[in-house]
């Protein structure tokens, strides 16, 4: 067993954050704060600055499983490129060897079959350490082969395990394969956005992509109960709680859209129905954004040939928005969107077969090249302000969090 002077930590690598000039310190502080929040359910720990890296130090003695849980949680924080459980050792080659042995023994315990292909990869930034990186590679590699050689095999090209040794000024770190993080920017550095989330595949992915670029994202969902079911509403709450797992928490404004839809259906041309609904959604979302200080709206729109997703249709909808409308998926292929949905955990819920309010009254030939004057003429038959106010009065706020799932109540008010 390794001696008591070896400590267990998690090393966290970040990418772009390090490149942002004068904003760098602020980005790093935000990332450290987000990391602390993400780890608070896993175990008490400190986050330290390791000059270009962050180091997570558990407050209590952590088991391998505990450290792996910490590194998995860190690998879900935006801005993190990779995370890995590591041994922190004094600046002494025997301590480094000992940590490498412990690392390899743990890898052998969980690997089956033939010999484990490995290599040692050392980096030395501390010039006072008496061995250079090539010498460390040779020394640690030879030590491992001497002790555990029957189950090991050196493979410098395609190792199953790379034993990393990093010799820094204050300590050395020994660790294995890193877990990839999502990359991007720390949530919060780009501002706040309100995402229009349906129960489909696209809008949860669009929300996630917005988070990935540093936006703090909350959601608004429009339902048309009793035409849409309680199941459809619960499905959206489940999607939001999956997204909350990436952000820590997420609020969803659940807005009753039934009266809006009835009014459009009764008074307006069928071929403009979906566009008029979208314009009303965007008006309501804009009012929520003004009241709750969101800088932008986010949608899952994607340039295509369906009614509301052509350039002319988007222009007609965007015209009523008081906020910039971000469309992270605009140019993506469906297969690319599905890949991300699978990776972030929303896909299986998104494909559950519940109806969205917009699909209820879809015309057979919806307009793909709408004219502004026709749209405005159609809307003159509606009490637009009254309908927006009514929907806002019938908006419920539900909070989702990574810790407690979804809980709700309360009205958004005006
Ligand atoms: N009921 C709803 N509540 C909130 N936003 C909605 C709703 N329906 C549609 N939207 C917004 O409008 C966008 C376009 O919707 P549409 O149904 O045309 O496209 P989609 O490609 O099926 O999107 P999704 O997969 O997100 O449903 C959605 O991505 C979402 O941002």
Short mmCIF file of C-alpha atoms and ligand atoms in Angstrom, two decimals:
data_model
loop_
_atom_site.label_atom_id
_atom_site.label_comp_id
_atom_site.label_asym_id
_atom_site.label_seq_id
_atom_site.Cartn_x
_atom_site.Cartn_y
_atom_site.Cartn_z
CA UNK A 1 0.00 0.00 0.00
CA UNK A 2 1.19 3.53 -0.71
CA UNK A 3 2.59 5.51 2.21
CA UNK A 4 0.68 8.18 4.09
CA UNK A 5 2.50 11.03 2.34
CA UNK A 6 0.64 10.29 -0.89
CA UNK A 7 -2.66 12.14 -1.19
CA UNK A 8 -5.58 11.61 -3.51
CA UNK A 9 -6.88 14.50 -5.60
CA UNK A 10 -8.74 15.09 -8.85
CA UNK A 11 -6.99 17.07 -11.59
CA UNK A 12 -9.19 19.14 -13.84
CA UNK A 13 -8.02 20.43 -17.20
CA UNK A 14 -9.71 23.30 -18.98
CA UNK A 15 -9.18 24.54 -22.49
CA UNK A 16 -10.45 27.72 -24.04
CA UNK A 17 -10.92 29.32 -20.67
CA UNK A 18 -7.19 29.69 -20.39
CA UNK A 19 -6.96 31.62 -23.63
CA UNK A 20 -9.22 34.57 -23.01
CA UNK A 21 -6.82 37.39 -22.23
CA UNK A 22 -7.95 39.85 -19.59
CA UNK A 23 -11.14 37.90 -18.84
CA UNK A 24 -9.10 34.90 -17.85
CA UNK A 25 -9.13 35.37 -14.06
CA UNK A 26 -12.87 35.91 -14.05
CA UNK A 27 -13.47 32.83 -16.23
CA UNK A 28 -11.28 30.72 -13.97
CA UNK A 29 -13.09 31.93 -10.85
CA UNK A 30 -16.45 31.15 -12.46
CA UNK A 31 -15.25 27.69 -13.47
CA UNK A 32 -13.95 26.99 -9.94
CA UNK A 33 -17.30 28.11 -8.46
CA UNK A 34 -19.27 25.94 -10.91
CA UNK A 35 -17.01 23.01 -10.10
CA UNK A 36 -17.56 23.44 -6.36
CA UNK A 37 -21.32 23.49 -6.89
CA UNK A 38 -21.24 20.39 -9.10
CA UNK A 39 -19.20 18.50 -6.50
CA UNK A 40 -21.15 19.45 -3.41
CA UNK A 41 -23.42 16.38 -3.68
CA UNK A 42 -20.49 14.02 -4.17
CA UNK A 43 -18.43 14.91 -1.12
CA UNK A 44 -16.89 17.86 0.72
CA UNK A 45 -13.80 19.16 -1.07
CA UNK A 46 -11.68 22.23 -1.84
CA UNK A 47 -10.95 23.51 -5.32
CA UNK A 48 -7.43 24.88 -5.70
CA UNK A 49 -5.74 26.78 -8.50
CA UNK A 50 -2.83 24.83 -9.94
CA UNK A 51 -1.70 27.39 -12.55
CA UNK A 52 -3.46 26.32 -15.72
CA UNK A 53 -5.29 23.44 -14.00
CA UNK A 54 -7.72 23.11 -11.14
CA UNK A 55 -7.15 20.63 -8.36
CA UNK A 56 -9.99 19.14 -6.33
CA UNK A 57 -8.88 18.05 -2.86
CA UNK A 58 -11.35 15.92 -0.87
CA UNK A 59 -11.70 17.07 2.74
CA UNK A 60 -11.85 13.52 4.04
CA UNK A 61 -9.97 10.40 3.03
CA UNK A 62 -11.52 9.36 -0.29
CA UNK A 63 -11.81 5.85 -1.71
CA UNK A 64 -11.10 5.07 -5.37
CA UNK A 65 -14.85 4.96 -5.99
CA UNK A 66 -15.31 8.32 -4.23
CA UNK A 67 -12.60 9.91 -6.36
CA UNK A 68 -14.01 8.43 -9.53
CA UNK A 69 -17.40 9.91 -8.62
CA UNK A 70 -15.72 13.29 -8.13
CA UNK A 71 -13.93 13.10 -11.45
CA UNK A 72 -17.15 12.01 -13.22
CA UNK A 73 -19.01 14.97 -11.71
CA UNK A 74 -16.20 17.32 -12.77
CA UNK A 75 -16.34 15.89 -16.29
CA UNK A 76 -19.92 17.22 -16.60
CA UNK A 77 -18.99 20.83 -15.92
CA UNK A 78 -18.87 23.15 -18.94
CA UNK A 79 -15.39 24.53 -19.53
CA UNK A 80 -13.78 21.28 -18.33
CA UNK A 81 -11.87 19.44 -21.05
CA UNK A 82 -10.85 16.48 -18.91
CA UNK A 83 -10.81 15.22 -15.32
CA UNK A 84 -8.91 12.39 -13.67
CA UNK A 85 -8.28 11.00 -10.19
CA UNK A 86 -4.58 11.43 -9.32
CA UNK A 87 -1.97 10.67 -6.67
CA UNK A 88 -0.19 13.71 -5.29
CA UNK A 89 3.31 12.82 -4.14
CA UNK A 90 6.34 14.59 -2.66
CA UNK A 91 9.15 15.45 -5.10
CA UNK A 92 10.85 12.11 -4.70
CA UNK A 93 11.23 9.34 -7.29
CA UNK A 94 10.44 6.55 -4.81
CA UNK A 95 7.12 8.24 -3.93
CA UNK A 96 6.35 8.63 -7.65
CA UNK A 97 7.12 4.94 -8.25
CA UNK A 98 4.87 3.96 -5.38
CA UNK A 99 1.97 6.01 -6.76
CA UNK A 100 2.49 4.50 -10.24
CA UNK A 101 2.38 0.99 -8.73
CA UNK A 102 -0.88 1.79 -6.92
CA UNK A 103 -2.37 3.19 -10.11
CA UNK A 104 -1.39 0.15 -12.18
CA UNK A 105 -2.56 -2.32 -9.50
CA UNK A 106 -5.99 -0.65 -9.50
CA UNK A 107 -6.12 -0.81 -13.32
CA UNK A 108 -5.13 -4.49 -13.26
CA UNK A 109 -7.81 -5.23 -10.68
CA UNK A 110 -10.49 -3.94 -13.02
CA UNK A 111 -9.05 -5.32 -16.28
CA UNK A 112 -9.51 -8.86 -17.49
CA UNK A 113 -7.76 -11.18 -19.86
CA UNK A 114 -4.27 -10.74 -21.26
CA UNK A 115 -1.52 -8.35 -20.23
CA UNK A 116 -2.33 -4.68 -19.85
CA UNK A 117 -0.66 -2.53 -22.54
CA UNK A 118 0.80 0.55 -20.90
CA UNK A 119 3.28 3.34 -21.25
CA UNK A 120 4.68 6.01 -18.94
CA UNK A 121 4.47 9.61 -20.05
CA UNK A 122 6.35 12.07 -17.84
CA UNK A 123 6.43 15.87 -17.96
CA UNK A 124 8.72 17.94 -15.83
CA UNK A 125 8.18 21.65 -15.33
CA UNK A 126 10.32 21.67 -12.17
CA UNK A 127 13.91 22.06 -13.40
CA UNK A 128 15.27 21.35 -9.93
CA UNK A 129 14.03 17.77 -9.98
CA UNK A 130 17.13 15.65 -10.62
CA UNK A 131 15.71 13.48 -13.45
CA UNK A 132 14.43 14.67 -16.82
CA UNK A 133 11.23 13.32 -18.35
CA UNK A 134 12.96 10.58 -20.38
CA UNK A 135 14.73 9.33 -17.28
CA UNK A 136 11.48 9.34 -15.31
CA UNK A 137 9.76 7.37 -18.09
CA UNK A 138 12.48 4.75 -18.06
CA UNK A 139 12.74 4.53 -14.27
CA UNK A 140 9.02 4.24 -13.55
CA UNK A 141 8.44 1.89 -16.51
CA UNK A 142 11.26 -0.42 -15.41
CA UNK A 143 10.01 -0.42 -11.81
CA UNK A 144 6.49 -1.39 -12.91
CA UNK A 145 7.80 -4.18 -15.14
CA UNK A 146 10.03 -5.50 -12.37
CA UNK A 147 7.16 -5.75 -9.90
CA UNK A 148 4.15 -6.51 -12.06
CA UNK A 149 5.74 -7.53 -15.34
CA UNK A 150 3.84 -10.79 -15.75
CA UNK A 151 0.62 -8.88 -16.32
CA UNK A 152 2.03 -5.86 -18.18
CA UNK A 153 3.29 -5.13 -21.64
CA UNK A 154 4.83 -1.89 -22.88
CA UNK A 155 3.05 -0.37 -25.87
CA UNK A 156 4.04 3.20 -26.64
CA UNK A 157 1.74 3.49 -29.66
CA UNK A 158 -1.62 2.18 -28.47
CA UNK A 159 -1.50 1.77 -24.69
CA UNK A 160 -4.69 0.85 -22.84
CA UNK A 161 -3.29 2.77 -19.87
CA UNK A 162 -0.99 5.77 -19.94
CA UNK A 163 0.69 6.40 -16.61
CA UNK A 164 1.11 10.16 -16.56
CA UNK A 165 3.74 11.64 -14.27
CA UNK A 166 3.78 15.39 -13.91
CA UNK A 167 6.58 16.91 -11.85
CA UNK A 168 5.66 20.42 -10.78
CA UNK A 169 7.35 22.88 -8.42
CA UNK A 170 5.36 21.99 -5.33
CA UNK A 171 4.54 18.29 -5.87
CA UNK A 172 4.32 15.53 -8.44
CA UNK A 173 1.10 14.05 -9.82
CA UNK A 174 0.58 10.52 -11.09
CA UNK A 175 -2.59 9.62 -12.94
CA UNK A 176 -4.08 7.40 -15.62
CA UNK A 177 -6.50 7.97 -18.48
CA UNK A 178 -8.51 11.14 -18.28
CA UNK A 179 -12.30 11.31 -18.56
CA UNK A 180 -13.32 13.76 -21.29
CA UNK A 181 -15.41 16.76 -20.24
CA UNK A 182 -17.82 18.74 -22.43
CA UNK A 183 -15.41 21.65 -23.07
CA UNK A 184 -16.94 25.01 -23.90
CA UNK A 185 -17.13 27.93 -21.48
CA UNK A 186 -18.17 28.05 -17.82
CA UNK A 187 -21.90 28.63 -17.38
CA UNK A 188 -22.62 32.25 -16.56
CA UNK A 189 -19.80 33.98 -18.44
CA UNK A 190 -21.95 34.66 -21.51
CA UNK A 191 -25.07 35.92 -19.73
CA UNK A 192 -28.56 34.49 -19.23
CA UNK A 193 -30.95 33.02 -21.77
CA UNK A 194 -34.50 31.74 -21.86
CA UNK A 195 -34.93 28.66 -24.05
CA UNK A 196 -38.24 27.74 -25.68
CA UNK A 197 -38.42 24.05 -24.90
CA UNK A 198 -40.96 21.73 -26.49
CA UNK A 199 -40.99 18.02 -25.82
CA UNK A 200 -39.05 17.33 -29.02
CA UNK A 201 -35.47 16.31 -29.69
CA UNK A 202 -34.13 19.67 -30.83
CA UNK A 203 -34.88 22.28 -28.19
CA UNK A 204 -33.25 20.37 -25.27
CA UNK A 205 -30.12 20.00 -27.43
CA UNK A 206 -30.23 23.71 -28.34
CA UNK A 207 -30.51 24.56 -24.62
CA UNK A 208 -27.50 22.37 -23.86
CA UNK A 209 -25.45 23.96 -26.65
CA UNK A 210 -26.29 27.41 -25.27
CA UNK A 211 -25.15 26.28 -21.80
CA UNK A 212 -21.98 24.96 -23.36
CA UNK A 213 -21.13 28.42 -24.67
CA UNK A 214 -21.41 29.92 -21.20
CA UNK A 215 -25.07 30.96 -21.04
CA UNK A 216 -27.09 30.31 -17.90
CA UNK A 217 -30.28 28.83 -19.37
CA UNK A 218 -33.82 28.62 -18.02
CA UNK A 219 -36.77 27.33 -20.04
CA UNK A 220 -40.30 28.22 -21.05
CA UNK A 221 -42.75 25.60 -22.21
CA UNK A 222 -46.19 26.16 -23.70
CA UNK A 223 -48.90 23.57 -23.20
CA UNK A 224 -52.48 23.49 -24.39
CA UNK A 225 -54.21 21.43 -21.75
CA UNK A 226 -56.74 19.83 -22.03
CA UNK A 227 -55.88 19.40 -25.73
CA UNK A 228 -52.41 18.30 -24.72
CA UNK A 229 -52.04 15.78 -21.89
CA UNK A 230 -50.54 15.94 -18.42
CA UNK A 231 -48.12 13.26 -19.68
CA UNK A 232 -46.77 15.71 -22.29
CA UNK A 233 -46.20 18.33 -19.58
CA UNK A 234 -44.45 15.85 -17.30
CA UNK A 235 -42.23 14.76 -20.16
CA UNK A 236 -40.99 18.34 -20.57
CA UNK A 237 -40.33 18.58 -16.82
CA UNK A 238 -38.27 15.40 -17.08
CA UNK A 239 -36.29 16.87 -19.97
CA UNK A 240 -35.65 20.01 -17.96
CA UNK A 241 -34.46 18.01 -14.97
CA UNK A 242 -31.99 16.15 -17.23
CA UNK A 243 -30.68 19.53 -18.43
CA UNK A 244 -30.56 20.74 -14.83
CA UNK A 245 -28.12 17.91 -14.19
CA UNK A 246 -25.68 19.76 -16.47
CA UNK A 247 -26.27 23.22 -15.08
CA UNK A 248 -26.93 22.45 -11.41
CA UNK A 249 -30.47 23.77 -11.54
CA UNK A 250 -32.91 25.08 -14.07
CA UNK A 251 -36.20 26.90 -13.86
CA UNK A 252 -39.02 26.25 -16.27
CA UNK A 253 -41.94 28.61 -16.86
CA UNK A 254 -44.87 26.42 -17.81
CA UNK A 255 -47.32 28.58 -19.68
CA UNK A 256 -50.90 27.76 -20.58
CA UNK A 257 -51.30 28.48 -24.27
CA UNK A 258 -54.77 27.02 -24.73
CA UNK A 259 -56.66 30.30 -25.09
CA UNK A 260 -54.11 31.63 -27.58
CA UNK A 261 -54.46 28.55 -29.67
CA UNK A 262 -58.24 28.59 -29.58
CA UNK A 263 -58.28 32.24 -30.64
CA UNK A 264 -55.92 31.63 -33.56
CA UNK A 265 -57.86 28.57 -34.67
CA UNK A 266 -61.19 30.40 -34.56
CA UNK A 267 -60.13 33.69 -36.19
CA UNK A 268 -57.14 33.27 -38.49
CA UNK A 269 -56.31 31.54 -41.80
CA UNK A 270 -55.22 27.96 -41.25
CA UNK A 271 -52.07 28.26 -43.40
CA UNK A 272 -50.67 30.90 -41.00
CA UNK A 273 -51.61 29.02 -37.83
CA UNK A 274 -48.18 27.72 -36.82
CA UNK A 275 -46.50 31.06 -37.57
CA UNK A 276 -49.02 32.99 -35.54
CA UNK A 277 -48.55 30.57 -32.64
CA UNK A 278 -44.79 31.02 -32.82
CA UNK A 279 -45.17 34.79 -32.81
CA UNK A 280 -47.33 34.55 -29.70
CA UNK A 281 -44.83 32.22 -28.00
CA UNK A 282 -42.03 34.65 -28.74
CA UNK A 283 -44.03 37.61 -27.43
CA UNK A 284 -44.75 35.78 -24.17
CA UNK A 285 -41.13 34.62 -23.89
CA UNK A 286 -39.95 38.19 -24.48
CA UNK A 287 -42.12 39.47 -21.65
CA UNK A 288 -40.70 36.79 -19.33
CA UNK A 289 -37.19 37.71 -20.49
CA UNK A 290 -37.79 41.38 -19.71
CA UNK A 291 -39.17 40.61 -16.28
CA UNK A 292 -36.60 38.01 -15.27
CA UNK A 293 -33.54 39.56 -16.94
CA UNK A 294 -32.70 37.13 -19.72
CA UNK A 295 -30.43 38.57 -22.42
CA UNK A 296 -31.49 36.23 -25.21
CA UNK A 297 -34.06 33.66 -26.34
CA UNK A 298 -32.94 30.24 -27.55
CA UNK A 299 -34.91 27.95 -29.87
CA UNK A 300 -34.31 24.52 -31.37
CA UNK A 301 -35.07 25.84 -34.86
CA UNK A 302 -33.19 24.35 -37.74
CA UNK A 303 -33.17 25.59 -41.29
CA UNK A 304 -35.47 23.30 -43.22
CA UNK A 305 -38.51 23.32 -45.36
CA UNK A 306 -41.28 22.91 -42.79
CA UNK A 307 -43.61 25.85 -42.30
CA UNK A 308 -41.96 27.72 -39.47
CA UNK A 309 -38.38 26.85 -40.26
CA UNK A 310 -37.69 28.72 -43.50
CA UNK A 311 -35.79 32.00 -43.51
CA UNK A 312 -38.91 34.07 -44.37
CA UNK A 313 -40.88 32.36 -41.57
CA UNK A 314 -38.12 32.91 -39.01
CA UNK A 315 -38.00 36.58 -40.03
CA UNK A 316 -41.73 36.97 -39.44
CA UNK A 317 -41.47 35.34 -36.00
CA UNK A 318 -38.32 37.15 -34.95
CA UNK A 319 -39.89 40.52 -35.80
CA UNK A 320 -41.98 40.40 -32.60
CA UNK A 321 -39.09 39.45 -30.33
CA UNK A 322 -37.64 42.05 -28.02
CA UNK A 323 -34.58 39.88 -27.51
CA UNK A 324 -31.97 38.40 -29.79
CA UNK A 325 -33.10 34.90 -30.85
CA UNK A 326 -30.27 32.35 -30.77
CA UNK A 327 -30.63 29.19 -32.83
CA UNK A 328 -27.67 26.98 -31.95
CA UNK A 329 -28.87 24.17 -34.27
CA UNK A 330 -29.65 26.25 -37.32
CA UNK A 331 -27.26 24.48 -39.69
CA UNK A 332 -27.12 21.03 -38.15
CA UNK A 333 -28.24 17.79 -39.77
CA UNK A 334 -30.82 15.78 -37.85
CA UNK A 335 -28.35 12.93 -37.31
CA UNK A 336 -25.91 15.34 -35.64
CA UNK A 337 -28.65 16.61 -33.33
CA UNK A 338 -29.67 13.05 -32.44
CA UNK A 339 -26.05 12.14 -31.64
CA UNK A 340 -25.78 14.98 -29.13
CA UNK A 341 -29.23 14.23 -27.67
CA UNK A 342 -28.05 10.68 -27.00
CA UNK A 343 -24.80 11.85 -25.47
CA UNK A 344 -26.41 14.35 -23.08
CA UNK A 345 -29.16 11.96 -22.03
CA UNK A 346 -32.28 13.67 -23.43
CA UNK A 347 -32.95 11.48 -26.47
CA UNK A 348 -34.86 8.62 -24.82
CA UNK A 349 -37.23 11.05 -23.13
CA UNK A 350 -37.66 13.23 -26.23
CA UNK A 351 -38.88 10.33 -28.35
CA UNK A 352 -41.66 9.39 -25.92
CA UNK A 353 -44.77 9.79 -28.01
CA UNK A 354 -46.64 12.71 -26.43
CA UNK A 355 -48.16 15.52 -28.47
CA UNK A 356 -46.89 19.12 -28.62
CA UNK A 357 -49.41 21.95 -28.69
CA UNK A 358 -48.15 23.16 -32.07
CA UNK A 359 -48.89 19.89 -33.77
CA UNK A 360 -52.57 19.96 -32.83
CA UNK A 361 -53.93 22.34 -35.44
CA UNK A 362 -51.38 22.08 -38.22
CA UNK A 363 -52.79 22.99 -41.63
CA UNK A 364 -52.34 20.72 -44.59
CA UNK A 365 -50.39 23.36 -46.53
CA UNK A 366 -48.75 25.72 -44.06
CA UNK A 367 -47.20 28.89 -45.41
CA UNK A 368 -43.45 28.68 -45.99
CA UNK A 369 -43.04 32.16 -47.54
CA UNK A 370 -45.36 34.29 -45.42
CA UNK A 371 -45.99 37.96 -46.25
CA UNK A 372 -45.77 40.41 -43.37
CA UNK A 373 -48.95 42.23 -44.40
CA UNK A 374 -51.00 39.00 -44.41
CA UNK A 375 -49.64 38.03 -40.99
CA UNK A 376 -50.43 41.44 -39.54
CA UNK A 377 -53.86 41.42 -41.11
CA UNK A 378 -54.56 38.01 -39.53
CA UNK A 379 -53.36 39.22 -36.12
CA UNK A 380 -55.62 42.25 -36.26
CA UNK A 381 -58.45 39.79 -35.55
CA UNK A 382 -56.85 38.86 -32.23
CA UNK A 383 -56.59 40.67 -28.90
CA UNK A 384 -52.82 40.11 -28.92
CA UNK A 385 -51.99 42.03 -25.72
CA UNK A 386 -54.90 40.51 -23.81
CA UNK A 387 -53.91 36.99 -24.83
CA UNK A 388 -50.27 37.57 -23.85
CA UNK A 389 -51.34 38.93 -20.45
CA UNK A 390 -53.65 36.01 -19.89
CA UNK A 391 -50.95 33.46 -20.74
CA UNK A 392 -48.53 35.20 -18.37
CA UNK A 393 -51.10 35.07 -15.59
CA UNK A 394 -51.42 31.36 -16.23
CA UNK A 395 -47.72 30.65 -16.10
CA UNK A 396 -46.40 28.38 -13.38
CA UNK A 397 -42.75 28.31 -12.29
CA UNK A 398 -41.15 24.94 -11.67
CA UNK A 399 -37.61 24.51 -10.34
CA UNK A 400 -35.54 21.50 -11.32
CA UNK A 401 -32.23 20.65 -9.71
CA UNK A 402 -29.58 17.98 -10.04
CA UNK A 403 -30.09 17.13 -6.37
CA UNK A 404 -33.84 16.88 -5.91
CA UNK A 405 -35.32 16.46 -9.37
CA UNK A 406 -38.34 18.58 -10.14
CA UNK A 407 -40.46 20.46 -7.68
CA UNK A 408 -42.73 23.27 -8.39
CA UNK A 409 -45.49 25.65 -7.63
CA UNK A 410 -45.99 29.36 -7.66
CA UNK A 411 -47.12 31.64 -10.40
CA UNK A 412 -44.79 33.69 -12.55
CA UNK A 413 -47.10 36.68 -12.12
CA UNK A 414 -47.03 39.54 -14.57
N1 LIG B 1 -44.77 23.86 -26.94
C1 LIG B 1 -43.65 24.57 -27.06
N2 LIG B 1 -43.15 25.22 -25.99
C2 LIG B 1 -41.99 25.93 -26.08
N3 LIG B 1 -41.31 26.07 -27.23
C3 LIG B 1 -41.77 25.45 -28.33
C4 LIG B 1 -42.95 24.67 -28.31
N4 LIG B 1 -43.16 24.18 -29.55
C5 LIG B 1 -42.13 24.63 -30.31
N5 LIG B 1 -41.29 25.40 -29.58
C6 LIG B 1 -40.04 26.09 -30.03
O1 LIG B 1 -40.08 26.24 -31.44
C7 LIG B 1 -38.99 25.50 -32.02
C8 LIG B 1 -39.43 24.92 -33.36
O2 LIG B 1 -40.46 24.00 -33.13
P1 LIG B 1 -40.85 22.91 -34.22
O3 LIG B 1 -41.88 22.04 -33.61
O4 LIG B 1 -41.14 23.59 -35.50
O5 LIG B 1 -39.45 22.24 -34.49
P2 LIG B 1 -38.73 20.91 -34.03
O6 LIG B 1 -37.56 20.80 -34.93
O7 LIG B 1 -39.69 19.77 -33.96
O8 LIG B 1 -38.21 21.31 -32.60
P3 LIG B 1 -38.27 20.44 -31.26
O9 LIG B 1 -37.62 19.13 -31.62
O10 LIG B 1 -37.50 21.24 -30.28
O11 LIG B 1 -39.73 20.29 -30.93
C9 LIG B 1 -38.66 24.45 -31.00
O12 LIG B 1 -37.34 23.98 -31.15
C10 LIG B 1 -38.83 25.21 -29.71
O13 LIG B 1 -37.71 26.05 -29.47
#
